[in-house]
């Protein structure tokens, strides 16, 4: 009964009654020269606690030209929802509908459904591209699914086709590189045929693609597959991270001569130029930017770039991911005394305490990415993700959406008034964690009631269904409200609240 009550509260109090904390106003975007500023929304941000909780109806519909809903998945060879409340029901609107309803406020806005993501893996995509019949099955279903939920297109986020890119993933196949080209051509043809037959505006087709050389080589026939796409979203972030033994900025702008040859390629500048050099027109390339930072635990007294590190830094207060901090959580760290540094050769900023280090962008360092975008004449930019900026204006003293407003200006032009630097440290929400409290996750997950692993667990937290299991539960009110499963061969790792390999997962080490 308690589970039903909790679910009813969520449905009636959250889904049916969107927050109305302020009236959104703005001008319908009319980008010049078909410029793009795309913004990704993550459907798991609804589970964050307190001030970090984020829903589609929290999005300002005048910020972006295109919104991407992340993620749908592939199940039984066709599109399917990831979350329990993505689709509407007879008794409540779902998140898809709240998302596409934003076009009622801004008729110039376009919404796309993104399928895949890192956690999804390759298996579903491999199943789809394997034959002409399986591709047609997906394509035909996708058209109906996108129209039903009023999306304007599909964004393919296959991480990644080809070989050598997902460790021990058994679905990796070298032939996927060529099959992706075939599939995109057939999907685009299906979208065009449906538009011609119905008179509706053609569905858009885009793809989120890798920025690292190894993935570029293995995953894409770059000069061919892009021909079927409206544009490509270059994921020029996550280039460095806590999987390394030294600190590194995940959106490094330019290389440094002191880095080794491989690291010098892990830059935004190199990635953008390489996609162009391999045959992508500048009019089809959209530069990715991040509204978050990758954070490390320092392993000694050094605190610069390439300082020794011992893994990811503490979990974000709201993202609850090890070594992954939203911009507003970084502002929280700055308020606690982190020192900001600039590295002019790499054209980056970072911040550190005595024990932790984070690389990120602020409204000033974003200018370096804007210079690349404009200098190369790219189609525009995109951001991962809306829910990681200071969307409430609570933390950073720079008003609402400070990073995304700056990115919009860089991509689309128009008036822009940079927010003044705060003269005082912002007052942080009462849900902020005590900076002196221990933050390291336990080496083993806590003992839980096997009949109810959510018992005693805070709202919004995700827990394993059992040791070393791919299945995990979302908790609220001490009860399970939704269950998901990681794609093979991944299992759920509570230490990072993510799907991970067994070698990295504490509960698999017994």
C-alpha positions as a printed Julia matrix, in Angstrom:
510×3 Matrix{Float64}:
  0.0     0.0     0.0
  2.82    2.43    0.87
  4.35    1.89   -2.56
  1.03    2.79   -4.17
  0.72    5.89   -2.03
  4.24    7.02   -2.95
  3.56    6.41   -6.62
  0.27    8.32   -6.41
  2.02   11.27   -4.78
  4.63   11.28   -7.53
  2.04   11.05  -10.27
 -0.42   13.58   -8.91
  2.05   15.96   -7.32
  4.76   15.88   -9.95
  3.44   14.77  -13.3
  0.04   16.39  -13.31
  1.02   19.66  -11.63
  4.22   21.1   -13.1
  5.99   23.68  -11.01
  5.12   27.26  -11.88
  7.9    29.03  -10.03
  8.01   31.79  -12.63
  6.54   32.76  -15.98
  8.95   32.1   -18.83
  9.17   34.9   -21.35
 11.22   35.36  -24.45
 11.34   35.91  -28.15
 10.83   33.11  -30.64
 14.27   32.14  -31.96
 14.84   32.91  -35.62
 18.46   31.8   -36.12
 20.37   33.41  -38.95
 21.73   31.13  -41.67
 20.04   28.09  -40.11
 22.36   28.15  -37.1
 21.86   25.53  -34.4
 22.07   25.68  -30.64
 21.03   22.26  -29.35
 20.45   21.39  -25.71
 20.22   17.9   -24.2
 17.81   17.06  -21.39
 18.41   13.95  -19.26
 15.37   12.0   -18.11
 17.15   10.77  -14.95
 17.61   14.3   -13.59
 14.07   13.98  -12.2
 15.51   11.71   -9.49
 18.03   14.2    -8.09
 17.35   15.45   -4.58
 16.23   18.9    -3.52
 17.38   21.84   -5.61
 18.89   19.52   -8.23
 15.61   17.89   -9.27
 14.78   18.77  -12.87
 11.85   18.07  -15.18
 11.05   18.98  -18.79
  8.73   21.74  -17.63
 11.7    23.4   -15.88
 13.22   24.09  -19.32
 13.1    27.64  -20.64
 11.83   26.99  -24.19
 13.49   30.14  -25.55
 17.07   29.14  -24.77
 17.74   26.65  -27.58
 16.79   26.13  -31.21
 16.64   22.34  -30.73
 16.03   20.23  -27.63
 17.14   16.59  -27.35
 15.35   14.24  -24.97
 17.85   11.73  -23.55
 17.33    8.85  -23.75
 15.08    6.35  -25.39
 16.37    2.8   -25.76
 16.12    0.0   -28.3
 14.11   -3.01  -27.15
 13.06   -5.88  -29.41
 14.54   -3.99  -32.34
 12.48   -0.78  -31.99
 12.35    2.45  -29.99
 11.14    2.12  -26.41
 11.03    4.37  -23.33
 13.78    4.15  -20.72
 11.91    5.59  -17.74
  8.63    4.48  -16.2
  7.09    7.92  -16.79
  8.46    8.81  -20.25
  5.21    7.96  -22.01
  1.81    9.4   -21.14
 -0.93    7.19  -19.75
 -4.69    7.5   -19.49
 -4.27    9.11  -16.09
 -1.22   11.32  -16.47
  0.99   13.15  -18.92
  4.42   11.61  -19.33
  7.76   13.33  -19.68
  7.74   12.99  -23.49
  4.58   15.04  -23.67
  5.74   17.65  -21.16
  8.89   17.97  -23.28
  7.19   18.41  -26.65
  4.58   20.7   -25.09
  7.35   23.31  -24.81
  6.72   24.02  -28.5
  3.37   25.52  -27.49
  5.32   28.35  -25.83
  7.94   28.67  -28.57
  6.56   27.52  -31.94
 10.02   27.89  -33.49
 11.47   25.23  -31.2
 12.27   21.72  -32.48
 12.39   18.64  -30.25
 14.27   15.43  -31.03
 14.34   12.06  -29.28
 17.87   10.79  -28.6
 18.3     7.02  -28.54
 21.2     5.21  -26.91
 23.85    6.75  -24.69
 26.84    5.22  -22.93
 24.83    3.02  -20.57
 22.76    1.63  -23.43
 25.74   -0.03  -25.1
 25.85   -1.46  -28.62
 23.69   -4.57  -28.43
 20.37   -2.99  -29.47
 21.96   -1.04  -32.3
 23.8    -4.12  -33.55
 20.49   -5.97  -33.66
 18.9    -3.19  -35.7
 21.62   -2.8   -38.35
 22.19   -6.52  -38.85
 19.85   -6.94  -41.84
 17.69   -5.01  -44.27
 14.54   -6.38  -42.61
 15.64   -5.41  -39.08
 16.55   -1.91  -40.26
 13.18   -1.51  -41.99
 11.39   -2.73  -38.87
 13.12   -0.06  -36.77
 12.68    2.7   -39.35
  8.96    2.1   -39.88
  8.28    1.93  -36.16
 10.42    5.02  -35.44
  8.35    7.2   -37.76
  5.13    6.25  -36.01
  6.68    6.56  -32.55
  8.15   10.01  -33.18
  4.9    11.27  -34.68
  2.85    9.84  -31.81
  4.85   11.71  -29.2
  5.21   14.83  -31.37
  8.98   14.78  -31.75
 10.53   16.52  -34.75
 13.35   14.07  -35.3
 15.68   11.36  -34.06
 19.21   11.68  -32.66
 21.38    8.55  -32.85
 23.71    8.24  -29.85
 25.44    4.91  -30.52
 28.48    4.66  -28.23
 30.03    3.24  -30.34
 29.79    1.28  -33.62
 32.76   -0.75  -34.79
 35.51   -2.47  -32.85
 37.82   -1.65  -29.95
 35.57    0.83  -28.19
 33.53   -0.94  -25.51
 36.01   -3.23  -23.78
 34.45   -6.67  -23.39
 31.12   -5.81  -25.03
 30.27   -8.93  -27.06
 28.11   -6.94  -29.47
 31.05   -4.96  -30.86
 31.52   -5.83  -34.5
 33.83   -4.16  -37.04
 31.14   -4.35  -39.72
 28.94   -2.0   -37.7
 31.03    0.88  -39.03
 29.82    0.27  -42.59
 26.32   -0.81  -41.51
 25.84    2.53  -39.74
 26.31    4.28  -43.09
 23.74    2.02  -44.73
 21.26    2.43  -41.89
 21.47    6.24  -41.86
 20.84    6.36  -45.61
 17.79    4.1   -45.31
 16.46    5.98  -42.28
 16.8     9.32  -44.04
 15.05    7.89  -47.14
 12.21    6.59  -44.95
 11.8    10.02  -43.33
 11.69   11.69  -46.74
  9.18    9.21  -48.13
  6.87    9.64  -45.13
  7.04   13.43  -45.48
  6.22   13.26  -49.19
  3.29   10.92  -48.55
  1.75   12.84  -45.64
  2.7    16.45  -46.36
  4.21   16.79  -42.89
  7.57   18.43  -42.35
 10.32   15.85  -42.69
 11.66   14.37  -39.48
 15.19   15.47  -38.68
 18.04   12.96  -38.41
 21.15   13.78  -36.36
 23.86   11.83  -34.55
 26.02   12.41  -31.48
 29.56   11.33  -32.34
 32.9    10.71  -30.66
 35.75   13.22  -30.48
 38.58   10.79  -29.72
 40.74    9.46  -32.56
 40.37    5.78  -31.65
 36.6     5.98  -31.72
 36.6     8.03  -34.92
 38.72    5.41  -36.66
 36.74    2.38  -35.48
 33.19    3.72  -35.39
 32.48    5.81  -38.49
 32.92    6.11  -42.22
 33.01    9.83  -41.61
 33.03   10.97  -45.23
 30.02    8.77  -46.04
 27.6     8.4   -43.14
 27.33   12.14  -42.46
 25.8    12.61  -45.93
 22.45   11.28  -44.67
 22.37   13.43  -41.53
 21.05   16.94  -41.05
 24.01   17.59  -38.78
 26.41   15.94  -36.34
 26.66   16.74  -32.62
 30.35   16.42  -31.77
 30.78   15.22  -28.18
 33.9    17.3   -27.59
 33.8    16.75  -23.83
 34.71   13.84  -21.51
 38.09   13.84  -23.26
 39.82   13.34  -19.89
 38.52   11.96  -16.62
 39.09   10.06  -13.41
 39.81    6.86  -15.31
 43.34    8.35  -15.66
 46.06    8.53  -13.0
 46.68   12.26  -13.49
 44.43   15.3   -13.61
 43.22   16.48  -17.01
 40.6    18.9   -18.32
 37.74   17.12  -20.06
 37.21   19.95  -22.57
 40.81   21.01  -23.16
 40.73   23.64  -25.9
 44.23   23.32  -27.37
 47.21   20.94  -26.96
 50.33   21.56  -24.88
 53.81   20.49  -25.98
 54.46   18.86  -22.59
 51.68   16.3   -23.22
 52.38   13.0   -24.96
 51.29   12.53  -28.57
 47.99   10.81  -27.72
 47.0    13.41  -25.12
 47.67   16.24  -27.58
 44.83   14.85  -29.7
 42.38   14.97  -26.78
 41.4    18.58  -27.44
 38.34   20.37  -28.77
 40.37   22.09  -31.49
 41.85   18.83  -32.83
 38.51   16.99  -32.79
 36.65   19.7   -34.72
 39.39   20.02  -37.32
 39.65   16.25  -37.73
 35.93   15.8   -38.44
 36.23   18.52  -41.08
 39.41   17.04  -42.55
 37.71   13.65  -42.94
 34.94   15.05  -45.08
 32.31   16.61  -42.84
 31.09   19.98  -44.15
 31.33   22.79  -41.62
 27.61   23.37  -42.21
 26.94   19.93  -40.7
 29.21   20.08  -37.66
 27.88   21.25  -34.28
 30.41   21.71  -31.47
 29.63   20.11  -28.12
 30.2    21.93  -24.84
 29.73   20.84  -21.24
 27.93   22.48  -18.35
 29.72   20.26  -15.84
 33.22   19.32  -14.71
 35.27   16.15  -14.33
 36.82   15.99  -10.86
 39.76   14.08   -9.36
 41.11   13.24   -5.92
 44.66   14.58   -5.72
 47.3    12.02   -4.77
 49.81   14.53   -3.38
 50.69   18.16   -3.0
 50.73   18.91   -6.74
 47.54   20.6    -7.95
 48.08   21.59  -11.59
 47.28   19.87  -14.87
 48.79   16.34  -14.98
 49.1    16.27  -11.18
 49.03   12.71   -9.73
 45.47   11.6    -8.96
 43.97    8.63   -7.16
 40.59    8.42   -8.85
 37.42   10.43   -8.98
 36.64   13.15   -6.46
 33.7    12.98   -4.05
 30.17   12.57   -5.34
 28.32   15.73   -6.28
 25.73   16.79   -3.71
 22.99   16.53   -6.32
 24.4    14.53   -9.26
 25.62   11.91   -6.76
 28.21   10.73   -9.26
 31.84   10.23   -8.3
 34.08   12.73  -10.11
 31.19   14.35  -12.01
 30.06   17.79  -10.81
 27.44   20.05  -12.35
 28.32   23.7   -12.83
 26.14   24.66   -9.88
 27.91   22.08   -7.7
 31.24   23.59   -8.79
 29.93   26.98   -7.67
 29.17   25.28   -4.37
 32.82   24.18   -4.2
 34.06   27.68   -5.02
 31.94   29.03   -2.18
 33.68   26.53    0.09
 37.12   27.88   -0.84
 38.3    26.09   -3.99
 40.93   28.17   -5.81
 40.42   28.92   -9.51
 43.45   28.68  -11.83
 43.94   29.41  -15.54
 46.25   27.53  -17.91
 46.78   29.79  -20.95
 48.38   27.33  -23.4
 45.6    24.76  -23.12
 43.13   27.66  -22.75
 41.35   26.16  -19.77
 40.4    26.93  -16.22
 40.27   24.56  -13.28
 39.76   24.76   -9.53
 41.19   22.84   -6.61
 41.32   22.42   -2.88
 44.12   20.66   -1.03
 42.63   17.29   -1.95
 40.35   17.69   -5.0
 40.69   19.07   -8.54
 38.04   19.87  -11.18
 38.27   21.0   -14.82
 35.26   22.89  -16.16
 34.14   25.94  -18.17
 32.67   29.21  -16.95
 31.13   32.08  -18.91
 34.57   33.5   -19.72
 36.44   30.32  -20.68
 33.59   29.4   -23.05
 34.87   32.16  -25.33
 37.7    29.8   -26.37
 35.16   27.27  -27.65
 33.25   30.07  -29.36
 36.4    31.12  -31.2
 36.79   27.59  -32.61
 33.14   27.43  -33.63
 33.2    30.77  -35.38
 36.69   30.45  -36.82
 35.81   27.16  -38.52
 32.38   28.38  -39.64
 30.54   25.55  -37.89
 26.77   25.09  -37.94
 26.57   25.95  -34.26
 26.94   24.38  -30.83
 25.23   22.1   -28.39
 25.4    21.5   -24.64
 25.33   18.51  -22.36
 23.17   19.18  -20.42
 20.42   21.61  -19.45
 20.02   20.23  -15.95
 23.72   20.72  -15.1
 23.77   24.51  -15.45
 22.62   26.75  -12.57
 19.07   26.59  -13.89
 17.53   28.09  -10.74
 20.14   30.84  -10.37
 20.59   29.76   -6.77
 24.24   28.78   -6.55
 26.51   30.94   -8.71
 25.25   34.49   -8.25
 24.99   34.9   -12.04
 21.25   34.6   -12.6
 19.54   31.63  -14.23
 21.22   29.51  -16.93
 24.51   31.5   -17.0
 26.47   29.02  -19.15
 23.67   28.2   -21.54
 22.81   31.86  -22.11
 26.46   32.49  -22.98
 26.52   29.49  -25.34
 23.32   30.68  -27.01
 24.92   34.05  -27.68
 28.04   32.41  -29.12
 25.94   30.21  -31.44
 23.14   32.54  -32.49
 24.39   36.05  -31.8
 21.97   38.67  -30.54
 22.07   40.77  -27.41
 24.02   39.47  -24.44
 24.73   41.11  -21.12
 27.22   39.11  -19.07
 26.15   38.74  -15.47
 28.16   40.78  -12.97
 30.61   38.92  -10.79
 29.0    38.25   -7.42
 30.2    40.66   -4.76
 29.41   38.19   -2.0
 29.48   34.44   -1.76
 26.04   33.13   -2.78
 23.9    31.72    0.0
 23.67   28.01   -0.65
 20.44   26.04   -0.33
 19.87   24.35    3.03
 20.25   20.93    1.4
 23.97   21.54    0.78
 26.16   18.81    2.25
 28.46   19.62    5.17
 31.9    20.1     3.51
 33.53   18.46    6.55
 31.42   15.33    6.31
 33.06   12.17    4.94
 32.43   11.77    1.21
 34.23    8.59    0.19
 31.79    5.81   -0.72
 32.05    2.55    1.24
 34.12   -0.16   -0.37
 31.12   -2.48   -0.18
 27.42   -1.61   -0.48
 25.53   -1.59    2.83
 23.57   -4.62    3.96
 19.95   -4.27    2.94
 16.66   -6.09    3.28
 16.6    -8.37    0.21
 12.82   -8.01    0.08
 13.03   -4.21   -0.02
 16.5    -2.82   -0.88
 15.08    0.73   -0.75
 14.23    0.51    2.96
 15.91    3.4     4.76
 17.34    4.83    1.54
 16.91    8.59    0.82
 14.49    9.63   -1.91
 15.96    9.68   -5.42
 18.83    7.29   -4.68
 19.39    4.27   -6.94
 20.38    0.93   -5.39
 21.45   -2.49   -6.63
 18.81   -5.2    -6.68
 21.53   -7.55   -5.45
 25.32   -7.94   -5.45
 26.92   -7.59   -8.89
 23.54   -7.32  -10.61
 22.69   -5.44  -13.79
 19.32   -4.53  -12.26
 18.86   -1.46  -10.09
 15.97    0.33   -8.36
 14.92    3.97   -7.95
 13.84    4.66   -4.36
 11.3     7.06   -2.88
  9.6     6.96    0.5
 11.65    3.89    1.37
 10.01    1.94   -1.45
 10.94    0.85   -4.97
  9.19    3.1    -7.5
 10.94    1.95  -10.67
 13.36   -0.77  -11.76
 15.84   -0.68  -14.66
 18.61   -2.88  -15.99
 22.04   -2.11  -17.43
 22.87   -3.35  -20.9
 25.09   -6.43  -21.13
 27.9    -6.83  -20.07
 27.54   -3.96  -17.57
 26.3    -4.19  -13.98
 25.09   -1.47  -11.64
 27.79    0.18   -9.51
 26.42    2.03   -6.48
 29.76    3.82   -5.97
 29.1     5.97   -9.06
 25.34    5.41   -9.48
 26.12    4.18  -12.97
 26.36    1.09  -15.14
 29.94   -0.16  -15.11
 32.16   -3.14  -15.79
 32.43   -5.85  -13.13
 36.12   -5.08  -12.55
 35.15   -1.6   -11.29
 32.15   -2.63   -9.19
 32.75   -3.26   -5.44
 29.93   -5.79   -5.01
 31.46   -7.96   -7.74
 34.75   -8.35   -5.89
 33.64  -10.93   -3.3
